[in-house]
């Protein structure tokens, strides 16, 4: 069956003209004449039966239908270009994964482990874009997603398969200097975690997306903390980590997201009492299609990395 798809040349001319709202600048970008661009746009309008541009005193302007279509064409052309470059780069072997991911988990947990993927699966390339909310895979170019959410949110995400990676347990952490000021220790002795009650007297760093975090933590350890909701608020775990590193207070952060700071001694565990978070981390793939070999290999590797992380934290 013949597909109702315009020519790629017409779409490229339309996208450039839409972006510049000028046939002249589009022609310069594409190394064509203005007349050639105009003819391609007219041919596209005749093909779709919709006016995409309207004439103005200063040239052309997109119609509402043209503006909406231009965004979709731009996304499609970028996807075709990306896939073509990937094919050229891999010469038909291996493959790429376009991954949507929550930012802190991607930068602080996944990316430090990607060199291990490169050693074991050198033909796999992972492209990462930020995406924090559920989306329809059919409306994007993503192959998979790393998502942080509650089990209910995952159940309500239509058309997906979800693989649980790990829970988002948080522990109180702070800089060693702040802990040193809060407790007495003999010279040369390591920092000892504080009793939960002692944390109620320290400055607390709050997460704006989890305003009840400290109140829940103190409740879980049976401590009355009237100031549990006081303190500066930050949106991301990465922001909390930086603030805690600079001695601004104690923060509730998953240890897996501050592995580097803990290893360097920039942060220490202030109290060894974890709090099970409401959210977990999941690997999300579309349910409507069988996963490619590349996606299956990445999924297996990701599950192994999550298992290693869980085992390391349980020691």
Coordinates of C-alpha atoms in Angstrom, one line a residue, residues 4-207:
X4 CA 0.8 9.2 2.4
X5 CA 4.2 10.6 3.0
X6 CA 5.5 13.8 1.3
X7 CA 9.0 13.9 -0.2
X8 CA 11.9 14.4 2.2
X9 CA 13.1 17.4 0.1
X10 CA 9.7 19.1 0.6
X11 CA 9.7 18.4 4.3
X12 CA 13.3 19.7 4.7
X13 CA 12.4 22.9 2.8
X14 CA 9.3 23.4 4.8
X15 CA 11.1 22.8 8.2
X16 CA 13.8 25.3 7.3
X17 CA 11.3 27.9 6.1
X18 CA 9.2 27.4 9.2
X19 CA 12.2 27.8 11.5
X20 CA 13.3 31.0 9.9
X21 CA 9.9 32.1 8.7
X22 CA 11.7 33.1 5.5
X23 CA 12.1 31.4 2.2
X24 CA 15.3 33.3 1.5
X25 CA 17.1 32.2 4.7
X26 CA 15.9 28.7 4.2
X27 CA 17.3 28.7 0.7
X28 CA 20.7 29.9 2.0
X29 CA 20.8 27.2 4.6
X30 CA 19.9 24.4 2.2
X31 CA 22.1 25.8 -0.7
X32 CA 19.0 26.1 -2.9
X33 CA 17.3 29.0 -4.7
X34 CA 14.5 30.9 -3.1
X35 CA 12.3 29.7 -5.9
X36 CA 13.1 26.1 -5.3
X37 CA 12.2 26.4 -1.7
X38 CA 8.9 28.1 -2.6
X39 CA 8.0 25.4 -5.1
X40 CA 8.7 22.7 -2.6
X41 CA 6.5 24.3 0.0
X42 CA 3.7 24.9 -2.5
X43 CA 3.9 21.2 -3.5
X44 CA 3.7 20.2 0.2
X45 CA 0.7 22.4 0.8
X46 CA -1.0 20.8 -2.3
X47 CA -0.1 17.3 -1.0
X48 CA -1.6 17.9 2.5
X49 CA -4.4 20.2 1.3
X50 CA -3.7 22.7 4.0
X51 CA -2.3 26.2 3.9
X52 CA 1.0 26.1 5.9
X53 CA 2.1 29.7 5.4
X54 CA 0.4 33.0 4.9
X55 CA 1.9 36.0 3.1
X56 CA 2.8 39.1 5.1
X57 CA 4.3 42.5 4.3
X58 CA 7.6 41.2 5.6
X59 CA 7.5 37.8 3.9
X60 CA 5.7 34.7 5.2
X61 CA 4.4 33.5 8.6
X62 CA 3.2 30.1 9.7
X63 CA -0.5 29.4 10.0
X64 CA -1.6 27.6 13.2
X65 CA -1.8 24.4 11.3
X66 CA 1.7 25.0 9.8
X67 CA 3.1 25.8 13.2
X68 CA 1.8 22.5 14.7
X69 CA 3.0 20.5 11.6
X70 CA 6.4 22.2 11.7
X71 CA 7.1 20.9 15.2
X72 CA 6.2 17.3 14.2
X73 CA 8.3 17.5 11.0
X74 CA 11.3 18.9 12.9
X75 CA 11.1 16.0 15.4
X76 CA 10.8 13.5 12.6
X77 CA 13.7 14.9 10.6
X78 CA 15.9 15.0 13.7
X79 CA 15.1 11.4 14.4
X80 CA 15.9 10.3 10.9
X81 CA 19.2 12.2 11.0
X82 CA 20.1 10.7 14.4
X83 CA 19.2 7.1 13.2
X84 CA 21.2 7.7 10.0
X85 CA 24.3 8.9 11.9
X86 CA 24.0 5.9 14.3
X87 CA 23.8 3.5 11.3
X88 CA 26.8 5.1 9.7
X89 CA 28.8 5.1 13.0
X90 CA 28.1 1.4 13.7
X91 CA 28.2 0.2 10.1
X92 CA 25.3 -2.1 10.8
X93 CA 26.6 -3.7 14.0
X94 CA 25.5 -3.1 17.6
X95 CA 23.0 -0.3 18.0
X96 CA 21.9 2.7 20.0
X97 CA 19.4 3.3 22.8
X98 CA 17.6 6.6 23.2
X99 CA 16.9 6.8 26.9
X100 CA 14.7 9.1 28.9
X101 CA 15.8 9.5 32.4
X102 CA 15.3 11.4 35.6
X103 CA 18.3 13.8 35.9
X104 CA 20.0 13.0 39.2
X105 CA 19.7 9.2 38.9
X106 CA 21.1 9.4 35.3
X107 CA 24.1 11.7 36.2
X108 CA 25.0 10.2 39.6
X109 CA 24.2 6.5 39.3
X110 CA 23.9 5.5 35.6
X111 CA 26.7 7.6 33.9
X112 CA 29.5 6.6 36.3
X113 CA 28.7 3.0 35.3
X114 CA 28.5 3.5 31.6
X115 CA 32.3 2.9 31.2
X116 CA 31.6 -0.7 32.4
X117 CA 28.9 -1.0 29.8
X118 CA 31.4 0.1 27.2
X119 CA 33.8 -2.6 28.2
X120 CA 31.3 -5.4 28.2
X121 CA 29.0 -4.2 25.4
X122 CA 31.2 -1.9 23.2
X123 CA 28.7 -1.9 20.3
X124 CA 25.9 -0.3 22.4
X125 CA 25.6 3.5 22.5
X126 CA 23.3 5.2 25.0
X127 CA 21.8 8.6 24.3
X128 CA 20.2 10.2 27.4
X129 CA 17.7 13.0 27.6
X130 CA 15.9 14.3 30.7
X131 CA 12.3 13.3 31.2
X132 CA 10.7 13.3 34.7
X133 CA 7.1 12.5 33.9
X134 CA 5.4 9.5 32.2
X135 CA 4.9 9.9 28.4
X136 CA 3.6 7.9 25.5
X137 CA 6.4 6.2 23.6
X138 CA 4.5 6.6 20.4
X139 CA 4.8 10.4 20.7
X140 CA 8.5 10.4 21.3
X141 CA 11.7 8.9 19.9
X142 CA 12.6 7.2 23.1
X143 CA 13.3 3.5 23.3
X144 CA 13.2 3.2 27.1
X145 CA 13.1 5.2 30.3
X146 CA 14.7 5.3 33.7
X147 CA 11.8 6.5 35.9
X148 CA 11.5 7.3 39.6
X149 CA 7.9 6.9 40.9
X150 CA 5.5 5.1 43.1
X151 CA 4.1 1.7 42.3
X152 CA 0.7 3.4 41.6
X153 CA 2.3 5.8 39.2
X154 CA 3.9 3.0 37.3
X155 CA 0.6 1.0 37.2
X156 CA -1.2 4.0 35.7
X157 CA 1.4 4.5 33.0
X158 CA -0.3 3.0 29.9
X159 CA 1.3 0.8 27.3
X160 CA 4.6 0.0 29.2
X161 CA 6.5 -2.8 30.8
X162 CA 8.3 -1.9 34.1
X163 CA 11.3 -3.6 35.6
X164 CA 12.0 -2.7 39.2
X165 CA 15.6 -1.7 39.8
X166 CA 15.8 -0.5 43.4
X167 CA 14.0 1.3 46.1
X168 CA 14.7 4.9 47.1
X169 CA 15.8 4.4 50.7
X170 CA 17.2 7.7 52.2
X171 CA 19.6 8.2 55.1
X172 CA 20.7 11.4 56.9
X173 CA 24.0 12.6 55.6
X174 CA 26.1 15.7 56.3
X175 CA 29.6 17.1 56.0
X176 CA 32.2 15.7 58.5
X177 CA 32.8 19.2 59.8
X178 CA 29.1 19.6 60.7
X179 CA 29.2 16.2 62.4
X180 CA 32.4 17.1 64.2
X181 CA 30.7 20.3 65.7
X182 CA 27.7 18.2 66.8
X183 CA 29.6 15.5 68.7
X184 CA 32.7 15.1 70.8
X185 CA 35.3 12.5 69.6
X186 CA 38.8 11.7 70.6
X187 CA 41.6 12.8 68.3
X188 CA 42.2 10.3 65.5
X189 CA 38.9 8.6 66.1
X190 CA 36.5 8.2 63.2
X191 CA 33.2 10.1 63.2
X192 CA 30.5 8.2 64.9
X193 CA 26.9 8.5 63.7
X194 CA 24.6 10.5 66.0
X195 CA 21.6 9.4 67.9
X196 CA 18.4 10.4 66.1
X197 CA 17.5 12.8 68.8
X198 CA 20.7 14.8 68.2
X199 CA 19.7 15.5 64.6
X200 CA 16.7 17.4 65.7
X201 CA 19.0 20.2 66.9
X202 CA 21.0 20.4 63.7
X203 CA 20.1 22.5 60.6
X204 CA 18.0 20.4 58.3
X205 CA 18.0 20.6 54.5
X206 CA 14.6 20.0 53.0
X207 CA 13.5 18.7 49.6

